[in-house]
mmCIF file of C-alpha atoms in Angstrom:
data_model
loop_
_atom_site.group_PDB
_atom_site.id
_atom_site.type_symbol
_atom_site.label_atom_id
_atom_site.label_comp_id
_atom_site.label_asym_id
_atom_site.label_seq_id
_atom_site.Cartn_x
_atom_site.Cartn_y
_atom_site.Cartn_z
ATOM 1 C CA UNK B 1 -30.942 49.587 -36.671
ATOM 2 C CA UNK B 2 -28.063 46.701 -35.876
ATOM 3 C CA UNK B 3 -29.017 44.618 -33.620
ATOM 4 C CA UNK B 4 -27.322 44.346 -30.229
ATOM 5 C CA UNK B 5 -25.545 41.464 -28.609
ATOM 6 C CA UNK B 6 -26.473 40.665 -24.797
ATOM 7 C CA UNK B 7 -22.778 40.503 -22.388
ATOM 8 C CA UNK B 8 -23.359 36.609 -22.019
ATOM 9 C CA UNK B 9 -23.055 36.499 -26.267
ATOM 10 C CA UNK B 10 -20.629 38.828 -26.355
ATOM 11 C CA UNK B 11 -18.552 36.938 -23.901
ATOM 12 C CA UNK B 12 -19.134 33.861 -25.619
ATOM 13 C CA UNK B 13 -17.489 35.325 -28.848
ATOM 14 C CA UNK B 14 -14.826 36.937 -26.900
ATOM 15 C CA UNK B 15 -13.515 33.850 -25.318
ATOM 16 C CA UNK B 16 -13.942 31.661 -29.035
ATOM 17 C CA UNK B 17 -11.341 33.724 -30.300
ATOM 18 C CA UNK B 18 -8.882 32.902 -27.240
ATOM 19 C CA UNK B 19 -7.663 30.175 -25.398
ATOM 20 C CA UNK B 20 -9.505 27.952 -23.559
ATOM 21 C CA UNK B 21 -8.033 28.187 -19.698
ATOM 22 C CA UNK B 22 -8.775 25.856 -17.419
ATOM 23 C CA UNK B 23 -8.146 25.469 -14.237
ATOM 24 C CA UNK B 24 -7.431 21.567 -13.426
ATOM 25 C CA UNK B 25 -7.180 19.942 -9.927
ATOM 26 C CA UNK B 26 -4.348 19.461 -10.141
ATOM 27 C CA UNK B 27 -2.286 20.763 -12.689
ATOM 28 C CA UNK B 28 0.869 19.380 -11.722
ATOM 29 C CA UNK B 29 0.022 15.866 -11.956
ATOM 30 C CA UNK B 30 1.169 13.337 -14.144
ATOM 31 C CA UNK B 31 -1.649 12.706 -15.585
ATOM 32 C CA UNK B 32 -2.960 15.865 -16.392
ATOM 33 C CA UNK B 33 0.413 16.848 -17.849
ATOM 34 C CA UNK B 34 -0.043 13.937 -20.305
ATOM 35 C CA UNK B 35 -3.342 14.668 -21.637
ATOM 36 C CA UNK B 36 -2.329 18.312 -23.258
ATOM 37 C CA UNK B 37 -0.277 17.809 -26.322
ATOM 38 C CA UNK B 38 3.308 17.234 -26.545
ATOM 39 C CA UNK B 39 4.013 20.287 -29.039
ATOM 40 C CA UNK B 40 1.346 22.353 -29.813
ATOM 41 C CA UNK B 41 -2.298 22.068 -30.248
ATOM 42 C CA UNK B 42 -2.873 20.153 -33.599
ATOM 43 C CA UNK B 43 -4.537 21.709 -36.771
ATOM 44 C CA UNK B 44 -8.242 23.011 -35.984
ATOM 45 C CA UNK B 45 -8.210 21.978 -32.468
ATOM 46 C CA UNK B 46 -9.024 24.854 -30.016
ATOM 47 C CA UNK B 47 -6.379 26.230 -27.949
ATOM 48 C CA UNK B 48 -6.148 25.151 -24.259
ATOM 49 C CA UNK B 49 -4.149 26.524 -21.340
ATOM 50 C CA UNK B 50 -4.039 25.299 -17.897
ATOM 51 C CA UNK B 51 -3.734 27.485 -15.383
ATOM 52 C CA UNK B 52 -0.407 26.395 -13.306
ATOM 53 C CA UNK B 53 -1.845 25.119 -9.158
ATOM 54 C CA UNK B 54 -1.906 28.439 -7.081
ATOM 55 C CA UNK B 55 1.064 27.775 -3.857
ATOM 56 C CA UNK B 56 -0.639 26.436 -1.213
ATOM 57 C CA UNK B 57 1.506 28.727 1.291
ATOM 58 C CA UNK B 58 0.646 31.718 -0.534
ATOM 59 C CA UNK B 59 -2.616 30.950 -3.130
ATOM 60 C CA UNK B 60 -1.642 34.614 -4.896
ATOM 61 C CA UNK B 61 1.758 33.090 -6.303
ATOM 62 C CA UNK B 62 1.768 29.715 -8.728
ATOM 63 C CA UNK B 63 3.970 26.855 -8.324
ATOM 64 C CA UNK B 64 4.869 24.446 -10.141
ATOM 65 C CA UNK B 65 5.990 22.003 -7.612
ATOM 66 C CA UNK B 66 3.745 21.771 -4.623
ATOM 67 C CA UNK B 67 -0.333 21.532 -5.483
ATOM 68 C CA UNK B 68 -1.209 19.860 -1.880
ATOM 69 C CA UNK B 69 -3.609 21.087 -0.910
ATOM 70 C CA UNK B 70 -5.163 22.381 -4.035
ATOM 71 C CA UNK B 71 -6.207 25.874 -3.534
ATOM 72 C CA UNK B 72 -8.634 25.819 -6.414
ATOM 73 C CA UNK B 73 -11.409 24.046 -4.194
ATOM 74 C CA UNK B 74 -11.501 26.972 -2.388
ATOM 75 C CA UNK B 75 -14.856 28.481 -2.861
ATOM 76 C CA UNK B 76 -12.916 31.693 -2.148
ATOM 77 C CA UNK B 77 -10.088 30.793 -4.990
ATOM 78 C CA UNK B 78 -13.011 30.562 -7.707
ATOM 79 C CA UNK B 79 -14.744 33.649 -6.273
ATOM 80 C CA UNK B 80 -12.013 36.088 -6.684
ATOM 81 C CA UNK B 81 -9.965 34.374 -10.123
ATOM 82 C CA UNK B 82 -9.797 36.029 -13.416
ATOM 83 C CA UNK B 83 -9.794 34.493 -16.827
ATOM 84 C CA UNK B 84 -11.372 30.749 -15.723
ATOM 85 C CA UNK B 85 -13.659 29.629 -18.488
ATOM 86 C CA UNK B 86 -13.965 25.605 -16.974
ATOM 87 C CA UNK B 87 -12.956 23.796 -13.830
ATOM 88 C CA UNK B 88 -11.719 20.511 -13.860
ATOM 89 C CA UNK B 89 -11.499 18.106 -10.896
ATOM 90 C CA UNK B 90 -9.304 15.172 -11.398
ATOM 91 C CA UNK B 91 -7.618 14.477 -7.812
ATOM 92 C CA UNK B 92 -7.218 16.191 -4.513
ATOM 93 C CA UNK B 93 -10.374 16.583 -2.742
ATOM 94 C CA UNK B 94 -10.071 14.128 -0.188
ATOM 95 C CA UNK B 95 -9.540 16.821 2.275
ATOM 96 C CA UNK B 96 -13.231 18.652 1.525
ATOM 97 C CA UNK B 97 -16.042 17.748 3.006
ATOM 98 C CA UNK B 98 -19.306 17.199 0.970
ATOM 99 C CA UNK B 99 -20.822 20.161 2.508
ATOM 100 C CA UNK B 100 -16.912 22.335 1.242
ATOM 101 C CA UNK B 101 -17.850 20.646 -2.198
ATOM 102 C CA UNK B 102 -21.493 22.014 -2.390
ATOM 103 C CA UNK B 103 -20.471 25.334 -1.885
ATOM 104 C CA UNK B 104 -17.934 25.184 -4.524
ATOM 105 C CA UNK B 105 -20.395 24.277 -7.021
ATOM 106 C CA UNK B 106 -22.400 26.825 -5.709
ATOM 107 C CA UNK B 107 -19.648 29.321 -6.506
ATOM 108 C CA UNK B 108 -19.450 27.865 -9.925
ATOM 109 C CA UNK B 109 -22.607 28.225 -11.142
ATOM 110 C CA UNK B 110 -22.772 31.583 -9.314
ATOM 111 C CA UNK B 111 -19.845 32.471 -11.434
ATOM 112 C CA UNK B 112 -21.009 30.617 -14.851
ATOM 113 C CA UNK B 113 -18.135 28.334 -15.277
ATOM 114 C CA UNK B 114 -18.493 24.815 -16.032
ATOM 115 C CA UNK B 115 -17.523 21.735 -13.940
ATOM 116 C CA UNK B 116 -15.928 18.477 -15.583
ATOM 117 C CA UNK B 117 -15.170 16.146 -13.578
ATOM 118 C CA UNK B 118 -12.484 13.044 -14.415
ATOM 119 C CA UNK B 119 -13.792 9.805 -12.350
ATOM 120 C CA UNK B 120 -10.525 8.115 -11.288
ATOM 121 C CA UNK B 121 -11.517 6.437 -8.355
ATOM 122 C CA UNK B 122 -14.497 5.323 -7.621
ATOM 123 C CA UNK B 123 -13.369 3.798 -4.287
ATOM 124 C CA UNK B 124 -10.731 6.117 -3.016
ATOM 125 C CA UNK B 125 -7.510 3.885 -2.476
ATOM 126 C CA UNK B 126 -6.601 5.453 1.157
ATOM 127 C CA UNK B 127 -9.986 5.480 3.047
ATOM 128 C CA UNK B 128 -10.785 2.155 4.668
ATOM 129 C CA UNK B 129 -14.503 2.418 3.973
ATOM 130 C CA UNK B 130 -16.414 3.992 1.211
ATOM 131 C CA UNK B 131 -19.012 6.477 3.254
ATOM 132 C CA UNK B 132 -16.561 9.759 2.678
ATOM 133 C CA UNK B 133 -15.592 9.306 -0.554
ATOM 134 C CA UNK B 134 -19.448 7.949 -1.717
ATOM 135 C CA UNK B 135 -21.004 11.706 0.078
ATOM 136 C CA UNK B 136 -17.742 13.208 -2.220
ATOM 137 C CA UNK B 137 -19.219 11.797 -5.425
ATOM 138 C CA UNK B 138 -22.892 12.145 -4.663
ATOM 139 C CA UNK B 139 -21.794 16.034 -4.578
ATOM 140 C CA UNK B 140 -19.483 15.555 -7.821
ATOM 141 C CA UNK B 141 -20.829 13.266 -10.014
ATOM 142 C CA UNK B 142 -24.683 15.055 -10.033
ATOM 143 C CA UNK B 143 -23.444 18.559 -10.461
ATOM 144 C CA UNK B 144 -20.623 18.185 -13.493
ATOM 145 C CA UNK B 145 -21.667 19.712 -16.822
ATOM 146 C CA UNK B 146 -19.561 16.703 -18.058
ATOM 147 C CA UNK B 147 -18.358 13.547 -17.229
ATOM 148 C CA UNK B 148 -14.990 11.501 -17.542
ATOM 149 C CA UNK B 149 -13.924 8.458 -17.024
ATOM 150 C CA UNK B 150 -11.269 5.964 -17.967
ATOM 151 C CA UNK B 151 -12.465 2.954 -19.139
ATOM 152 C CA UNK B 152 -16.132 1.535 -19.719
ATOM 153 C CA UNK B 153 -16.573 -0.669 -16.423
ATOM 154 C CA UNK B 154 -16.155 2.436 -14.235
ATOM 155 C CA UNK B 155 -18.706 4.265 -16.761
ATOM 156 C CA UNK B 156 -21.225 1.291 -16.637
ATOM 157 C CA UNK B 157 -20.989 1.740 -12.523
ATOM 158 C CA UNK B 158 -21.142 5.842 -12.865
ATOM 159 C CA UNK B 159 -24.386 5.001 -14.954
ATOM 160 C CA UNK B 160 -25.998 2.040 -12.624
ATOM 161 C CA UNK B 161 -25.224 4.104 -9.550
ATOM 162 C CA UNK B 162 -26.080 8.025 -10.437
ATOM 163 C CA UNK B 163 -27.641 7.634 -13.938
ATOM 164 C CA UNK B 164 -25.183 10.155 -15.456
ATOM 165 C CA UNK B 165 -22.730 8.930 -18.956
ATOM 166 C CA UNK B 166 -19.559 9.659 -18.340
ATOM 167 C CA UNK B 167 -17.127 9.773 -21.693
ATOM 168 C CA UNK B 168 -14.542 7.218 -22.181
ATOM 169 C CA UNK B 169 -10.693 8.381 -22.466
ATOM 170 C CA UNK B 170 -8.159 6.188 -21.693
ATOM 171 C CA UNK B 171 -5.433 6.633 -19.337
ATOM 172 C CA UNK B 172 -2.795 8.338 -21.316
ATOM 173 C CA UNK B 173 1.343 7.434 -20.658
ATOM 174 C CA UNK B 174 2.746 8.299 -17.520
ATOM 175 C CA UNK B 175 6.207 7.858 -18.417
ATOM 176 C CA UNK B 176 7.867 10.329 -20.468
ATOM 177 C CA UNK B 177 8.066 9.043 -24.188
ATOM 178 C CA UNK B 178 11.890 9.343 -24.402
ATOM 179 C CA UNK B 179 12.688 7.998 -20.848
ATOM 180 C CA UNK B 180 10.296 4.656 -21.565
ATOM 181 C CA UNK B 181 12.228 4.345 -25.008
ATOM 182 C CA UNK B 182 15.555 4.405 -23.568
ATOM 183 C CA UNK B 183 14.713 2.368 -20.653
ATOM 184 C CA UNK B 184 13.190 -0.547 -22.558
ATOM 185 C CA UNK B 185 16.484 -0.503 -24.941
ATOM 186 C CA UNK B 186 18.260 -1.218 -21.771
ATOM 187 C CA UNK B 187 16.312 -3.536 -20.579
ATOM 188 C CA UNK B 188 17.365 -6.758 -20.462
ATOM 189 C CA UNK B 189 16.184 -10.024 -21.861
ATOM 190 C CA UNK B 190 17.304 -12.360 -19.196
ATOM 191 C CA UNK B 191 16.932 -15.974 -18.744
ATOM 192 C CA UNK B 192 18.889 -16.911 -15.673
ATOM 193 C CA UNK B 193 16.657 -14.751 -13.738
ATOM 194 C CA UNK B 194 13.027 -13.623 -13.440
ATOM 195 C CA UNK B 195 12.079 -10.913 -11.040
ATOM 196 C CA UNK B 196 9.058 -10.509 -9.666
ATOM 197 C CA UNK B 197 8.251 -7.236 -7.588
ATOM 198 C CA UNK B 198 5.526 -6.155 -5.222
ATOM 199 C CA UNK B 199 6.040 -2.395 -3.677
ATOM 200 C CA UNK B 200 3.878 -2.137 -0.420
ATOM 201 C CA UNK B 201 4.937 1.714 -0.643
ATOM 202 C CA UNK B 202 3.347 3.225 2.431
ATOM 203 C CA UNK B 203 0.723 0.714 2.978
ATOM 204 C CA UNK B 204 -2.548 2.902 2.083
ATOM 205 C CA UNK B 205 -5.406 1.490 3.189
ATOM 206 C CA UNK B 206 -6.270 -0.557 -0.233
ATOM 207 C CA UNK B 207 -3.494 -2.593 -0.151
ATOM 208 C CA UNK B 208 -3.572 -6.032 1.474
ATOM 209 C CA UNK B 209 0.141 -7.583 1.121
ATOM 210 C CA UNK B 210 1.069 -9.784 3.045
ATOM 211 C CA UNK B 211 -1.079 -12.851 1.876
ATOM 212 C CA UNK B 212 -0.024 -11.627 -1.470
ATOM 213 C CA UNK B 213 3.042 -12.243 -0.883
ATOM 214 C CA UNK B 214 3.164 -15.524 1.120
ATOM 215 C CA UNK B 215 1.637 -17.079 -2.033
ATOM 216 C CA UNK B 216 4.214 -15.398 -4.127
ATOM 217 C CA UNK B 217 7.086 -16.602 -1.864
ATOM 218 C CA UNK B 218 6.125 -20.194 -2.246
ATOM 219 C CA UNK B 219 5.277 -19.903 -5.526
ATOM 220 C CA UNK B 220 8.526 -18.488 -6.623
ATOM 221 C CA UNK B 221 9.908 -21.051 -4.829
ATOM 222 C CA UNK B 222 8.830 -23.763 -7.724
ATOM 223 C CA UNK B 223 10.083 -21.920 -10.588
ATOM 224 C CA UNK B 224 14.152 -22.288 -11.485
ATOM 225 C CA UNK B 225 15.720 -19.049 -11.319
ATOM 226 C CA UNK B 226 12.878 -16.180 -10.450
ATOM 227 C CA UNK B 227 13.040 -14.216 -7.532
ATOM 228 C CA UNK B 228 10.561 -12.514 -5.690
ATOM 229 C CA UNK B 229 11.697 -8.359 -4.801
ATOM 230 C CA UNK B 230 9.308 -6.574 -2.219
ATOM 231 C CA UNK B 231 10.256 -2.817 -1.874
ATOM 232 C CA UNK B 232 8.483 -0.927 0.938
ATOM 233 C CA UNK B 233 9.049 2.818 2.311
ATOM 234 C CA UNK B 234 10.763 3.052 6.030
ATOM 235 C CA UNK B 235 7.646 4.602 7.240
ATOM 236 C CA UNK B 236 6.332 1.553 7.384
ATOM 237 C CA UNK B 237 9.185 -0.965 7.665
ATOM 238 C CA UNK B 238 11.673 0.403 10.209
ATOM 239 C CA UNK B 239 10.080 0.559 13.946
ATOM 240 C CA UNK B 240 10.816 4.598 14.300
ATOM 241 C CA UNK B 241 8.733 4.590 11.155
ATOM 242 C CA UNK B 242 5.577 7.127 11.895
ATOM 243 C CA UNK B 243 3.045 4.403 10.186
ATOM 244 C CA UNK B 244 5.216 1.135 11.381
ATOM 245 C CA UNK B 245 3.551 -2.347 11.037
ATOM 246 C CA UNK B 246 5.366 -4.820 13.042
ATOM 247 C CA UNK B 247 3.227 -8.005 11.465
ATOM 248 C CA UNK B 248 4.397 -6.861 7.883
ATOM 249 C CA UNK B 249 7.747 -5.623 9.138
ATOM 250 C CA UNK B 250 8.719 -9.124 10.943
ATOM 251 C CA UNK B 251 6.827 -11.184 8.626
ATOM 252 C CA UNK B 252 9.107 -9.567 5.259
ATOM 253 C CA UNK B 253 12.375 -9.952 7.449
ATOM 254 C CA UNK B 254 12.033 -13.509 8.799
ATOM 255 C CA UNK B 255 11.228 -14.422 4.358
ATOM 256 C CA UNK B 256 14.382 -11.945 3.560
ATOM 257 C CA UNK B 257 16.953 -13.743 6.332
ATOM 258 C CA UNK B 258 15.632 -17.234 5.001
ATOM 259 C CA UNK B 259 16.778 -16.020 1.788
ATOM 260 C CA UNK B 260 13.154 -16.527 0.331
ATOM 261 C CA UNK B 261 13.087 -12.655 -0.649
ATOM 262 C CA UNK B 262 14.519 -10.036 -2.012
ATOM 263 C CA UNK B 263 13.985 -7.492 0.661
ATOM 264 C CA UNK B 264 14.993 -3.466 0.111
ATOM 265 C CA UNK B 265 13.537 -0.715 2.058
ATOM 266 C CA UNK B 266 14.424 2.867 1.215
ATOM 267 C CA UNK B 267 12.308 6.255 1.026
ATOM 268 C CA UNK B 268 10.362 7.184 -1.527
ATOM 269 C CA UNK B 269 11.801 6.608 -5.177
ATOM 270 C CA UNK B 270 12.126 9.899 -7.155
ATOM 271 C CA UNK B 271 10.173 9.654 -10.208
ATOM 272 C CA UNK B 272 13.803 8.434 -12.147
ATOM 273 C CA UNK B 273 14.079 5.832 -9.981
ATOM 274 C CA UNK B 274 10.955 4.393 -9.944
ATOM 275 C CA UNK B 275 11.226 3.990 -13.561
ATOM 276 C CA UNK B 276 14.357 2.584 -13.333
ATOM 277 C CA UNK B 277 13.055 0.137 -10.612
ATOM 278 C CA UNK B 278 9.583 -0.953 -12.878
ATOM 279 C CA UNK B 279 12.014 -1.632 -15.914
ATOM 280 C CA UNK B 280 14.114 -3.626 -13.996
ATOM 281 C CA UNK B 281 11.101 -5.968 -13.133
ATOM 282 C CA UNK B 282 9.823 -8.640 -15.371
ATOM 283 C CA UNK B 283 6.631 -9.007 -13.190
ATOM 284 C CA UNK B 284 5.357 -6.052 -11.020
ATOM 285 C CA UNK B 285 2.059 -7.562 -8.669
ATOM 286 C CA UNK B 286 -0.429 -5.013 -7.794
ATOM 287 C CA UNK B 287 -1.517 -6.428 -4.148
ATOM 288 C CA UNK B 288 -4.688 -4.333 -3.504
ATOM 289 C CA UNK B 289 -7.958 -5.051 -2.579
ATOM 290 C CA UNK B 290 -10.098 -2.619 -3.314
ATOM 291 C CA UNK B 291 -9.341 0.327 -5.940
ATOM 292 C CA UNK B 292 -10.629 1.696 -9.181
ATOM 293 C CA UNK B 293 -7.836 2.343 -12.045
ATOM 294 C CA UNK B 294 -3.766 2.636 -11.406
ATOM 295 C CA UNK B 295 -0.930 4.653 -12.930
ATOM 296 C CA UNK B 296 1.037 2.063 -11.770
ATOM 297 C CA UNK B 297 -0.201 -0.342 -14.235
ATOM 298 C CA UNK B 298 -0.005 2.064 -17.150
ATOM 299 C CA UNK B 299 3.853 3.167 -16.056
ATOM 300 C CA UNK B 300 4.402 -0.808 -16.316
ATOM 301 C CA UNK B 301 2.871 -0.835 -19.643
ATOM 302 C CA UNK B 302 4.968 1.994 -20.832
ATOM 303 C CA UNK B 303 8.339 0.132 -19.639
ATOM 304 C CA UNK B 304 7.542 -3.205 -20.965
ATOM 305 C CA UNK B 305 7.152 -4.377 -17.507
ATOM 306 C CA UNK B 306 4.261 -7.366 -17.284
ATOM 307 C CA UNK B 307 0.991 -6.407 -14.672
ATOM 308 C CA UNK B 308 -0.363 -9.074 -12.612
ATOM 309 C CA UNK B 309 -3.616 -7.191 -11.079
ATOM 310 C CA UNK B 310 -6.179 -8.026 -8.790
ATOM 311 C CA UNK B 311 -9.694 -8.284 -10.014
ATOM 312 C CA UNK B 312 -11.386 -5.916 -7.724
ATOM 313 C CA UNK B 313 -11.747 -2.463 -9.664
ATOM 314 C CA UNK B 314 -11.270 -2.138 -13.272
ATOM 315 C CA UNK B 315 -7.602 -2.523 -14.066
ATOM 316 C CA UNK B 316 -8.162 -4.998 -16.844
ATOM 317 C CA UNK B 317 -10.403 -2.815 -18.389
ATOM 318 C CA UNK B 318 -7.307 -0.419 -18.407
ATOM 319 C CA UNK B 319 -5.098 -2.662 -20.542
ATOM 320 C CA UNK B 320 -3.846 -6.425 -21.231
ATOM 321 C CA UNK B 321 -2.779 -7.602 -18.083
ATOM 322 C CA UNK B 322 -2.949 -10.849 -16.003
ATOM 323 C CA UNK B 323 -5.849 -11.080 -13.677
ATOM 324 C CA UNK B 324 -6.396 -13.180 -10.138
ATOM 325 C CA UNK B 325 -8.922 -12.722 -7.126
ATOM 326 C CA UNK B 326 -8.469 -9.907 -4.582
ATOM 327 C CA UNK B 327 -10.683 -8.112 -2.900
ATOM 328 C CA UNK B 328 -12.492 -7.663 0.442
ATOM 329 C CA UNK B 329 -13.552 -11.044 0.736
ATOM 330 C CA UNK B 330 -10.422 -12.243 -0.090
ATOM 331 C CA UNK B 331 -7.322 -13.549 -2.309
ATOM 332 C CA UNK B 332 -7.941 -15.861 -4.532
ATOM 333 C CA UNK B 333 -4.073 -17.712 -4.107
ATOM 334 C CA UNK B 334 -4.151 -20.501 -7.010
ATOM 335 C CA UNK B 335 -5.610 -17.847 -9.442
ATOM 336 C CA UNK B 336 -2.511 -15.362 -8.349
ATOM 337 C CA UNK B 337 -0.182 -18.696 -8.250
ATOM 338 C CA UNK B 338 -1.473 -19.813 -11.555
ATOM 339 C CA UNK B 339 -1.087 -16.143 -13.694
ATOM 340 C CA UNK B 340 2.605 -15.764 -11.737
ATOM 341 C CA UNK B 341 2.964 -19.907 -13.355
ATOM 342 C CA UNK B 342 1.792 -18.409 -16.636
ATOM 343 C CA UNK B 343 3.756 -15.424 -17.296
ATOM 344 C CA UNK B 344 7.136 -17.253 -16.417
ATOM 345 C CA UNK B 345 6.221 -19.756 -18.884
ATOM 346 C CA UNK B 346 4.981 -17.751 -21.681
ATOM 347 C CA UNK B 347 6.343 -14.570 -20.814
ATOM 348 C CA UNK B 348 3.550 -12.317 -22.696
ATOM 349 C CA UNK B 349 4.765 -8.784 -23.866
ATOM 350 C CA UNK B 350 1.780 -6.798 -22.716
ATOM 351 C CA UNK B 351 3.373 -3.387 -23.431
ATOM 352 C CA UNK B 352 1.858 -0.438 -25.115
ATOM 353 C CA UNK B 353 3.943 0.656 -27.936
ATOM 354 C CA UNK B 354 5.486 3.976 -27.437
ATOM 355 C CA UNK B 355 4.048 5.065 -31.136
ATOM 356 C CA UNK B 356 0.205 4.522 -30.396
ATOM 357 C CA UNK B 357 1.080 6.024 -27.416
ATOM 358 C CA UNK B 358 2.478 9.189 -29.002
ATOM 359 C CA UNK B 359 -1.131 8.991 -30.936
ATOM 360 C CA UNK B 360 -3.202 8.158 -28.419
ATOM 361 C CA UNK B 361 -2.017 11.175 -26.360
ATOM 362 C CA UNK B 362 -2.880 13.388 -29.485
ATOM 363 C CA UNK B 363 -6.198 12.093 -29.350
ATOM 364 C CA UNK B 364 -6.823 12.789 -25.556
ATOM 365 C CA UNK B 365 -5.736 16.781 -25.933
ATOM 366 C CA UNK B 366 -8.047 16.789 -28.781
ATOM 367 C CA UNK B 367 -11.263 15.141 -27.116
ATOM 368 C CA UNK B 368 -10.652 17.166 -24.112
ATOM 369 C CA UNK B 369 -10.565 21.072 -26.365
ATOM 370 C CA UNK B 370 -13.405 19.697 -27.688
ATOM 371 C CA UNK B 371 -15.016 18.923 -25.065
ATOM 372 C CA UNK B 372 -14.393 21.991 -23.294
ATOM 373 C CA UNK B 373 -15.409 23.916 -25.938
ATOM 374 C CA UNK B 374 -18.537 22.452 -26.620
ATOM 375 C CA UNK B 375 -19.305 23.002 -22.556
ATOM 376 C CA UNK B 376 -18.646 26.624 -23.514
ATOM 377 C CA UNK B 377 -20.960 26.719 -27.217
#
């Protein structure tokens, strides 16, 4: 008599000979883009596909533009999808409450398809305290099948705070390979000038610049030829500007008509030009006080752009970059006066070189079909 196969083995067998989808929160993110292969899937690896983000506007058509708000944490979205063997939550989420977030797990496990979860931020960058984000996790962190995170001080806190081991996997390049190889031929090696930039963007609420910057200013002040560039968005910086702050606003005009900065407000930089703007830096200051891990940094480190970074969060742990003291109790300004001092003297080349980065994005589409395979063995 042969023996017979219950449907949960012969689903299992089914799906080995297939590829792995997954449906990632979001798929259209930088990040996520950068941790499938370039070309192909590499000899022996399994196969993985990620589903493209359903349209908000219309969750029955993809897109491949537009992922705010994700439709995937809809408990609804995972209740009626086909073809989902694991669900991955890297960003997005902000907008669903702990109680939204327990039901989606519910759904999940109702449904039999794992949950990884990548830990980017654990303090979320635009929330002035840490109660909504810290309920988000406490739903998150307990219920994923696995665990990732980027570098091993956010795993030692992951550990310390819910006792769970999250895998290590760097940050992979957020710059596309050829654009960061052309930019850094054309960048220049100047010594008449040294630029230093800080972008207060829209001012989220982990940012703190403007004593950042009033040590910069008179720092840069001492040093022969450098200039200090501060970029912000006209949300912020023009008075019609729907998030306006005057104090920054005046503060960044008074230090541009003294001729003490170089002051340029615009809209948001298309992804082009922001590359084009970090490669034209020799120095680009990260002036937040609380945080977790930055793109920024690692789009700085693809351009051969130097990172001065505050020590609150784990940027350091991300890569070689030059630390001083920032966070909620304060800034530290001779540490950020003395690693601004440093890099104009020495002017270190902490970039990541393009070929290990080629490699080490290999090695992330790898761990990850393993890892979702194994979730699935």
């Amino acid at each position: 008599m042969q023996p017979t196969l219950d449907a949960t083995a012969v689903s299992t067998r089914e799906r080995s000979k297939r590829a792995i989808r997954v449906a990632s929160v979001p798929a259209n993110h930088v990040y996520v883009r950068h941790i499938a292969p370039e070309v192909g899937q590499g000899a022996g690896a399994p196969v993985v596909t990620r589903l493209p983000d359903p349209d908000p506007s219309d969750p029955r058509r993809s897109t491949v533009s537009t992922w705010w708000p994700p439709v995937m944490l809809d408990p609804a979205w995972v209740r009626d999808a086909e073809d989902v063997d694991i669900f991955h939550v890297h960003f997005g989420f902000d907008s669903r409450s702990p109680a939204a977030l327990r039901e989606l797990v519910g759904e999940l496990r109702r449904r039999g398809i794992p949950l990884v979860y990548t830990v980017h931020d654990l303090r979320n960058p635009h929330h002035e305290t840490t109660t909504e984000h810290d309920a988000q996790l406490d739903v998150l962190i307990p219920a994923a099948d696995a665990l990732i995170t980027l570098t091993e001080g956010a795993a030692r806190e992951i550990e310390t705070r819910w006792g769970r081991t999250a895998h290590v996997l760097p940050h992979p390049h957020v710059v596309d390979l050829g654009t960061a190889a052309r930019l850094r031929a054309e960048k220049p090696v100047r010594k008449d000038e040294f630029r230093v930039g800080v972008h207060v963007k829209s001012l989220r609420a982990g940012m703190d610049p403007l004593p950042v910057i009033t040590t910069l200013s008179a720092t840069i002040a001492q040093l022969d030829a450098a200039v200090l560039q501060v970029d912000g968005h006209r949300d912020v910086l023009e008075p019609d500007g729907a998030r306006y702050s005057r104090e920054l606003a005046e503060f960044l005009r008074a230090e541009a008509d003294a001729g003490r900065i170089d002051l340029r407000i615009h809209d948001y930089f298309s992804d082009d030009a922001l590359w084009q703007y970090l490669a034209s830096l020799d120095v680009s200051v990260l002036p937040y006080r609380h945080g977790t891990h930055s793109g920024w940094l690692e789009a700085c480190r693809d351009l051969g752009t130097t990172v001065v970074a505050p020590t609150c969060g784990y940027y350091a742990d991300q890569g070689p970059v030059l630390s001083y003291g920032h966070d909620h109790a304060g800034l530290d300004g001779e540490s950020l006066a003395a690693a601004i001092r440093l890099v104009y003297a020495d002017r270190p080349d902490f970039s990541a070189p393009l070929d290990a980065r080629r490699e080490q994005r290999a090695m992330l589409a790898r761990e990850h079909a393993r890892n979702y395979s194994e979730l699935l063995s």
